Amino acid sequence: MTSSFRGVLAASFAPGRTALPAATRFTREVMTAWAAASMSAEAESLTGALVSEVGDVPFEIVWVHQGDALQIEIRERETGDVTVSPPASPVTVWGVSFSGELRTRWARIGLPGGGGGGGRVVDDWTGQKASQGPGWLGFLADASDLLAGTLDPDMVPALIAQIVVPRLATWCAVYTVPSDAGPLSLAYLWHADESKIDQLRERLAEAAVPSVDSLTPVPIQLADWQSLAFPLVARGRSLGMMCLGRSGRFPDDVAQLAEDLGRRAALAMDNARLYAQQADANRALQRSLLPPGTPAETPGLDYSVVYEPAGETNEVGGDFYDLFATGESSWRFAIGDVCGTGPQAAAVTGLARHTLRLLAREGYDVAAVVSRLNQAILEEGERARFLTLLHGEITRTDDGLDLALISAGHPEALRLRPSGVVEAVVTSQSLLGVFPEAEFVADHVHLAPGDVLLGVTDGVTERRSGERLLDDDGGLSKLLAECAELSARAVAERIRRAVQDFAMAPSADDLAILVLRAD
């Protein structure tokens, strides 16, 4: 019974000594992919026989699985030396097709149990539209996938050129219009023979590249080359030109294919530019939410901060931190967690950080600052989000640091003694953005020289591995107890590494760690 499987696999090759080994390797991979290893030797022999007759021009190999037979097609530019003779390898049927200047030599071998053609020749000189066959449809589909696979505007011109060469042309030059609507500039140039790229670049610099206002392919006057410039237009905007060159004329169907590819390429380029613009704007807004900087000098205070927002494109999320001076020997700090992640949480992050700084510098004490921040969040209405916060004031004394702290629904702050003893030092109070009538009272903590205060967000305490959380059975306290006598930076890094190593999967929550150490 004949298999109903159908498939097409294609690849392009540059002329030269590496062409035959590369074509043979491709054929072997095709046979493996189609589970036809028993036909590999026969298929490789046929490939070698046909490739050995290819002139010094780029060519394409297309393998077609026809269910009961395998067909190989060798497509190349017609050079005028046409010989109609059977391949020097046993086949069931073979033939030659032409479309413009594209010549396709093909041959078929039967699969075990399939029918055969008895070695007959099919005389096909009728100008069959080979470029409209399944191989070209696959080419367009693959090209679209490649172009859609990048959102880097600088990568798109390189992809365009390397997709086109040598499939549609011997060389390709992609010109782009800058985002500020300046003059056309050469973004990428590719030639089937890499040694000729510099020479071609010089010739193109002297050629007259058509205006981007053109909406149809335009010939370019370039000696020894038939050249066409295809406009790259997407959403009504001209983004540049795709210039192709080959030694012979462009068949109509190849030109139509290039024009189709140009439209797809322009859309991919426009999408990449829009994404890059939005990403730049997003980064600029996110950076505006980060603290402008931590104090350069903090005599008597050693501190360190670790901040890692969730998501690949976020610089700011729902977690935040701050540390700033309010006098020569006093500082304020905060570490908080807004419910959720992403831009919506980042908006509340910005509100909280700016409010804390403004009120602290207006002279409000810690309890008054937290109370007013609670009201500010509630006034956001539907945009309001819950917020947990550890906020405090640090004052340097002769024997260490005095801290006035408020924990508004935040994971408990821990103090580490040089002896290795760890203890919770604040009372948890109401989280922010829930109760208008909430009142807050500061706890007072003293850090003697060598004492460490650790504040974290739930990205640390609720780091999950299976059914276990990192802070189960006092896990965070045990980690901190191992950090006695370490600097603030070493403590923060030890905790960060432990969070990372606790589970294999990347964290889905933002993470912030604040370490304060009395010197």
XYZ file of C-alpha atoms in Angstrom:
519
model
C 0.000 0.000 0.000
C 1.390 3.420 -0.955
C 2.098 5.989 1.767
C 0.023 9.135 1.645
C 2.811 11.273 3.140
C 3.748 14.445 1.266
C 6.541 16.908 2.038
C 8.885 19.510 0.566
C 12.350 20.422 1.879
C 14.565 22.981 0.147
C 17.945 24.656 0.587
C 20.095 27.133 -1.364
C 23.796 26.725 -2.147
C 26.556 29.002 -3.378
C 28.851 27.775 -6.181
C 32.325 26.523 -5.371
C 34.162 23.583 -3.879
C 31.894 23.347 -0.850
C 28.703 23.087 -2.920
C 28.773 19.311 -3.511
C 29.620 18.291 0.097
C 26.974 20.675 1.405
C 24.353 19.383 -1.046
C 25.176 15.779 -0.159
C 24.898 16.537 3.547
C 21.532 18.246 2.973
C 20.247 15.192 1.089
C 21.355 12.901 3.905
C 19.493 15.098 6.422
C 16.369 15.005 4.238
C 16.430 11.214 4.086
C 16.837 11.053 7.860
C 13.964 13.496 8.411
C 11.699 11.426 6.159
C 12.747 8.098 7.723
C 14.075 7.003 4.341
C 17.582 6.066 5.430
C 17.482 2.995 3.173
C 17.311 5.396 0.183
C 20.121 7.627 1.428
C 22.914 6.130 -0.708
C 20.791 6.262 -3.876
C 19.596 9.787 -3.146
C 23.118 11.056 -2.399
C 24.414 9.501 -5.628
C 21.651 11.212 -7.618
C 22.354 14.530 -5.882
C 26.043 14.273 -6.749
C 25.266 13.469 -10.378
C 22.976 16.479 -10.804
C 25.050 18.965 -8.793
C 28.164 18.078 -10.787
C 26.429 19.509 -13.872
C 25.586 22.852 -12.224
C 27.466 25.821 -13.647
C 29.316 28.435 -11.632
C 26.086 29.974 -10.342
C 24.054 29.734 -7.133
C 21.506 26.945 -7.158
C 18.691 25.499 -5.104
C 17.875 21.898 -4.238
C 14.262 20.963 -3.595
C 13.343 17.462 -2.423
C 9.694 16.512 -2.858
C 8.214 13.467 -1.105
C 5.421 12.210 -3.367
C 4.231 9.310 -1.257
C 5.523 6.501 -3.491
C 8.581 8.326 -4.843
C 11.168 10.990 -4.029
C 11.807 13.792 -6.517
C 14.849 16.052 -6.545
C 14.814 19.414 -8.324
C 17.955 21.420 -9.081
C 17.058 25.038 -9.850
C 19.606 27.429 -11.327
C 19.854 30.372 -13.681
C 19.926 29.212 -17.296
C 23.384 29.893 -18.775
C 22.711 28.944 -22.404
C 24.479 25.599 -22.277
C 21.508 23.229 -22.154
C 22.110 19.495 -22.409
C 19.143 17.167 -22.285
C 20.586 13.873 -21.109
C 19.649 11.470 -18.337
C 21.380 11.827 -14.962
C 24.393 9.623 -14.405
C 22.450 7.708 -11.759
C 19.481 5.297 -12.003
C 16.115 7.124 -11.881
C 12.510 6.262 -12.724
C 11.739 9.502 -14.569
C 13.535 12.787 -15.231
C 13.048 16.027 -17.066
C 13.930 19.710 -17.537
C 11.623 22.714 -16.977
C 12.099 26.387 -17.756
C 10.535 29.556 -16.371
C 12.101 32.710 -17.742
C 15.801 32.287 -17.029
C 15.232 29.703 -14.311
C 16.069 26.153 -15.345
C 14.903 23.212 -13.246
C 16.470 19.784 -13.775
C 14.588 17.119 -11.900
C 14.587 13.386 -11.403
C 12.547 10.869 -9.476
C 13.441 7.661 -7.649
C 10.827 5.189 -6.446
C 10.400 4.189 -2.841
C 10.274 0.481 -1.958
C 6.794 -0.801 -2.789
C 5.973 2.236 -4.962
C 5.478 2.480 -8.695
C 8.183 3.417 -11.199
C 8.417 5.141 -14.496
C 10.846 2.799 -16.228
C 13.499 5.439 -16.787
C 11.363 7.492 -19.176
C 12.043 11.141 -19.929
C 9.434 13.850 -19.568
C 10.121 16.516 -22.158
C 8.900 19.674 -20.426
C 10.006 22.771 -22.346
C 6.732 24.633 -22.065
C 7.780 27.340 -19.618
C 6.284 25.727 -16.526
C 5.915 28.236 -13.691
C 8.381 26.496 -11.413
C 8.624 29.529 -9.173
C 4.964 29.141 -8.293
C 5.355 25.564 -7.130
C 5.377 24.238 -3.573
C 9.070 25.038 -3.133
C 8.471 28.764 -3.557
C 5.412 28.692 -1.339
C 7.559 27.090 1.327
C 10.227 29.732 0.706
C 7.737 32.559 1.305
C 6.383 30.851 4.418
C 9.885 30.329 5.823
C 10.836 33.923 4.975
C 7.755 35.230 6.779
C 8.569 33.132 9.866
C 12.160 34.402 9.932
C 11.124 38.033 9.542
C 8.436 37.714 12.197
C 10.916 36.088 14.575
C 12.881 39.263 15.330
C 11.867 42.585 16.850
C 15.334 44.105 16.459
C 15.143 46.856 13.781
C 18.863 46.456 13.002
C 18.457 42.727 12.375
C 15.628 42.944 9.826
C 17.744 44.353 6.905
C 20.315 41.582 7.427
C 17.582 38.937 7.364
C 16.067 40.397 4.191
C 19.374 40.276 2.330
C 20.286 36.771 3.436
C 16.812 35.441 2.589
C 16.994 36.885 -0.940
C 20.559 35.783 -1.795
C 21.050 33.506 -3.682
C 17.422 32.444 -3.995
C 16.154 35.422 -5.994
C 19.285 37.406 -6.823
C 23.066 37.337 -6.757
C 23.213 40.310 -4.404
C 20.881 42.390 -2.280
C 21.271 45.871 -0.821
C 18.777 47.109 1.775
C 18.427 50.865 2.211
C 16.464 52.332 5.099
C 15.014 55.708 6.005
C 15.952 56.854 9.531
C 13.139 57.419 11.991
C 13.754 61.176 11.696
C 12.936 60.983 7.933
C 16.520 61.661 6.851
C 18.123 60.487 3.577
C 18.321 56.841 2.505
C 21.281 54.978 3.968
C 22.686 51.538 3.164
C 21.731 49.341 6.108
C 22.973 45.967 4.833
C 24.644 44.532 1.737
C 25.046 40.859 0.844
C 26.547 39.071 -2.165
C 26.636 35.356 -2.993
C 30.420 35.797 -3.296
C 31.493 37.525 -0.100
C 34.804 38.638 -1.649
C 32.873 40.959 -3.983
C 30.907 42.825 -1.302
C 33.387 45.710 -0.913
C 33.628 46.240 -4.678
C 29.850 46.208 -4.995
C 29.535 48.683 -2.121
C 31.756 51.145 -3.986
C 29.703 50.806 -7.180
C 26.430 51.266 -5.336
C 27.789 54.429 -3.710
C 28.091 55.925 -7.199
C 24.727 54.632 -8.455
C 21.464 56.574 -8.318
C 19.187 54.795 -5.876
C 15.511 55.542 -6.608
C 13.507 57.777 -4.279
C 11.530 56.120 -1.513
C 8.445 57.806 -2.955
C 8.321 55.137 -5.652
C 5.584 52.579 -5.071
C 6.611 50.122 -7.811
C 9.869 48.315 -8.685
C 12.324 50.632 -10.482
C 15.412 49.620 -12.545
C 18.822 50.769 -11.301
C 21.553 51.688 -13.786
C 24.469 49.529 -12.729
C 26.937 48.161 -15.291
C 27.072 44.358 -15.729
C 24.001 43.859 -13.546
C 20.281 43.710 -14.095
C 19.101 45.561 -10.992
C 15.689 46.338 -9.555
C 14.767 48.446 -6.537
C 11.663 47.345 -4.641
C 10.062 49.858 -2.255
C 9.626 48.865 1.379
C 6.260 50.362 2.308
C 4.175 49.462 5.351
C 1.061 51.119 6.749
C 1.352 53.911 4.195
C 4.909 54.831 5.205
C 8.050 54.435 3.094
C 10.732 52.684 5.129
C 13.390 52.162 2.456
C 14.313 50.156 -0.625
C 15.318 46.555 -1.317
C 17.682 46.489 -4.300
C 18.361 43.177 -6.059
C 20.896 42.387 -8.754
C 21.602 39.447 -11.061
C 23.561 38.976 -14.265
C 20.502 38.093 -16.361
C 17.100 39.697 -16.608
C 14.530 39.220 -13.858
C 11.776 36.773 -14.923
C 8.346 38.228 -14.272
C 7.473 35.585 -11.687
C 10.727 36.155 -9.764
C 10.086 39.899 -9.756
C 6.572 39.295 -8.465
C 7.940 37.019 -5.756
C 10.489 39.677 -4.730
C 7.750 42.308 -4.621
C 5.675 40.066 -2.356
C 8.691 39.463 -0.135
C 9.333 43.218 -0.008
C 5.863 43.841 1.390
C 6.384 41.212 4.090
C 9.833 42.584 4.885
C 8.509 46.147 5.183
C 5.812 45.040 7.617
C 8.394 43.182 9.722
C 10.649 46.258 9.698
C 7.784 48.536 10.734
C 6.747 46.171 13.529
C 10.330 46.044 14.800
C 10.592 49.849 14.764
C 7.298 50.290 16.599
C 8.325 47.722 19.191
C 11.711 49.424 19.686
C 10.050 52.843 20.120
C 7.587 51.478 22.667
C 10.359 49.611 24.489
C 12.481 52.804 24.675
C 9.535 54.784 26.035
C 8.767 52.026 28.538
C 12.379 51.937 29.753
C 12.481 55.728 30.094
C 9.306 55.734 32.199
C 10.508 52.829 34.317
C 13.867 54.461 35.007
C 12.068 57.575 36.189
C 10.556 55.414 38.946
C 13.921 54.188 40.239
C 15.618 56.103 43.062
C 17.860 58.858 41.672
C 20.697 57.434 43.738
C 21.672 56.266 47.199
C 23.879 58.364 49.497
C 27.558 58.339 48.571
C 28.675 58.735 52.188
C 26.963 57.113 55.167
C 29.386 57.283 58.098
C 28.546 54.636 60.659
C 26.167 52.864 58.247
C 27.067 50.059 55.866
C 24.224 49.210 53.474
C 23.460 47.171 50.355
C 20.445 46.735 48.086
C 19.436 43.973 45.652
C 16.552 44.702 43.283
C 15.286 42.320 40.588
C 11.912 42.999 38.898
C 10.068 40.033 37.377
C 9.853 39.769 33.581
C 12.439 40.162 30.842
C 11.501 43.711 29.811
C 10.771 45.271 33.207
C 13.235 47.473 35.055
C 10.646 48.421 37.672
C 7.868 46.276 39.075
C 5.747 46.112 42.189
C 8.698 45.914 44.593
C 10.694 49.038 45.389
C 13.359 50.373 47.728
C 14.854 53.717 48.683
C 17.559 55.127 50.925
C 18.236 58.843 51.187
C 19.822 61.320 53.570
C 17.688 63.658 55.680
C 20.585 65.224 57.629
C 24.301 64.855 58.334
C 23.768 61.844 60.598
C 20.277 60.660 59.643
C 18.731 58.765 56.759
C 15.364 57.389 55.734
C 14.864 54.021 54.082
C 11.956 52.090 52.609
C 11.352 48.702 51.087
C 7.878 47.894 49.809
C 5.759 45.613 47.678
C 2.776 46.727 45.597
C 0.167 44.060 44.844
C 0.872 42.713 41.335
C 3.644 43.273 38.814
C 4.168 45.210 35.624
C 3.244 48.794 34.649
C 0.139 49.081 36.856
C 2.122 48.108 39.951
C 5.007 50.343 38.861
C 2.659 53.367 38.807
C 1.865 52.872 42.513
C 5.571 52.265 43.123
C 6.305 55.734 41.772
C 3.586 57.307 43.907
C 4.903 55.628 47.057
C 8.562 56.483 46.554
C 7.952 60.142 45.660
C 5.519 60.587 48.554
C 7.967 59.079 51.062
C 10.789 61.379 49.968
C 8.678 64.517 49.829
C 7.076 64.080 53.260
C 10.331 63.003 54.932
C 12.082 66.135 53.724
C 9.129 68.214 54.912
C 9.970 67.016 58.427
C 7.157 64.484 58.996
C 8.065 61.618 61.299
C 7.871 57.973 60.194
C 4.319 57.376 61.492
C 2.964 60.560 59.851
C 4.620 59.690 56.529
C 3.097 56.203 56.441
C -0.345 57.512 57.435
C -0.349 60.148 54.670
C 0.894 57.610 52.115
C -2.033 55.362 53.056
C -4.440 58.250 52.307
C -2.697 59.038 49.012
C -3.085 55.439 47.827
C -6.770 55.347 48.798
C -7.346 58.553 46.835
C -6.228 56.758 43.675
C -9.695 55.144 43.620
C -10.017 52.248 41.193
C -6.321 52.485 40.374
C -5.382 51.953 44.034
C -3.450 48.804 44.934
C -2.534 47.225 48.234
C 0.948 48.052 49.445
C 3.124 46.486 52.132
C 5.917 48.695 53.407
C 8.865 48.699 55.795
C 9.774 52.339 56.396
C 12.224 53.739 58.894
C 14.479 56.549 60.019
C 18.106 55.901 60.903
C 19.990 58.137 63.333
C 23.681 57.701 64.069
C 24.666 57.628 67.745
C 27.914 57.176 69.635
C 27.214 53.474 70.153
C 25.666 52.486 66.800
C 22.375 53.324 65.069
C 18.915 54.123 66.397
C 16.023 53.149 64.123
C 12.362 54.174 64.200
C 10.507 51.546 62.112
C 7.010 50.806 60.856
C 6.094 47.529 59.169
C 2.796 47.991 57.310
C 1.826 44.398 56.575
C 5.364 43.701 55.345
C 7.437 40.535 55.892
C 9.087 40.884 59.298
C 12.401 42.696 59.572
C 15.164 40.605 61.161
C 18.133 41.686 63.273
C 21.331 39.631 63.238
C 23.733 39.901 66.184
C 27.487 39.238 65.705
C 26.943 36.112 67.820
C 24.656 34.677 65.125
C 21.402 35.262 67.021
C 18.505 36.338 64.746
C 15.297 37.956 66.003
C 12.276 39.773 64.588
C 12.312 43.421 65.707
C 9.077 45.087 64.507
C 5.358 44.591 64.993
C 3.293 44.084 61.851
C 0.613 46.754 61.371
C -2.088 47.327 58.723
C -1.030 47.202 55.098
C -1.625 50.368 53.050
C -4.471 51.135 50.667
C -7.151 49.205 52.638
C -8.350 51.019 55.758
C -8.798 54.827 55.779
C -8.895 54.870 59.591
C -5.629 52.937 60.023
C -3.201 54.425 62.552
C 0.505 53.675 62.737
C 2.993 53.660 65.614
C 6.751 53.397 65.161
C 8.856 50.673 66.812
C 12.316 51.650 68.057
C 15.318 49.406 67.449
C 19.002 49.885 68.262
C 21.768 48.408 66.139
C 25.048 48.073 68.005
C 28.260 47.938 65.952
C 28.224 44.711 63.950
C 24.442 44.290 64.125
C 22.597 43.778 60.821
C 18.990 44.628 59.918
C 17.499 42.680 56.977
C 14.371 43.737 55.105
C 13.005 41.726 52.171
C 9.887 41.507 50.026
C 7.804 38.376 49.576
C 9.776 37.557 46.414
C 12.279 36.197 48.963
C 10.087 34.712 51.669
C 7.583 33.145 49.244
C 10.091 31.765 46.758
C 8.575 28.378 45.926
C 10.098 24.982 45.206
C 7.327 22.439 44.749
C 5.157 22.648 47.882
C 7.826 24.367 49.984
C 8.479 28.082 50.510
C 11.913 29.442 51.312
C 10.747 30.862 54.649
C 9.029 27.687 55.820
C 10.239 26.678 59.323
C 12.143 29.961 59.664
C 14.189 29.410 56.525
C 15.132 33.075 56.122
C 16.260 33.377 59.738
C 18.493 30.330 59.309
C 20.034 31.851 56.178
C 20.686 35.146 57.964
C 22.253 33.385 60.957
C 24.973 32.098 58.630
C 25.918 35.697 57.709
C 27.383 36.857 61.030
C 30.430 39.116 60.655
C 29.775 39.626 56.916
C 29.544 43.038 55.271
C 26.142 44.358 54.172
C 26.988 43.601 50.560
C 28.032 40.038 51.366
C 24.822 39.450 53.342
C 22.640 40.756 50.479
C 24.468 38.599 47.936
C 24.218 35.502 50.143
C 20.440 35.945 50.443
C 20.031 36.665 46.708
C 21.995 33.548 45.747
C 19.999 31.401 48.169
C 16.743 32.639 46.600
C 18.069 31.854 43.134
C 19.276 28.373 44.110
C 16.106 27.458 46.020
C 14.211 26.567 42.803
C 15.189 25.820 39.202
C 12.422 27.908 37.585
C 12.856 31.679 37.205
C 11.015 33.698 39.819
C 7.594 35.030 38.791
C 7.663 37.682 41.531
C 9.685 40.860 41.983
C 12.463 40.730 44.547
C 14.044 43.372 46.784
C 16.575 42.975 49.601
C 17.771 45.790 51.874
C 20.610 45.235 54.342
C 21.634 47.823 56.974
C 24.710 47.224 59.168
C 26.015 49.380 61.987
C 29.780 49.937 61.689
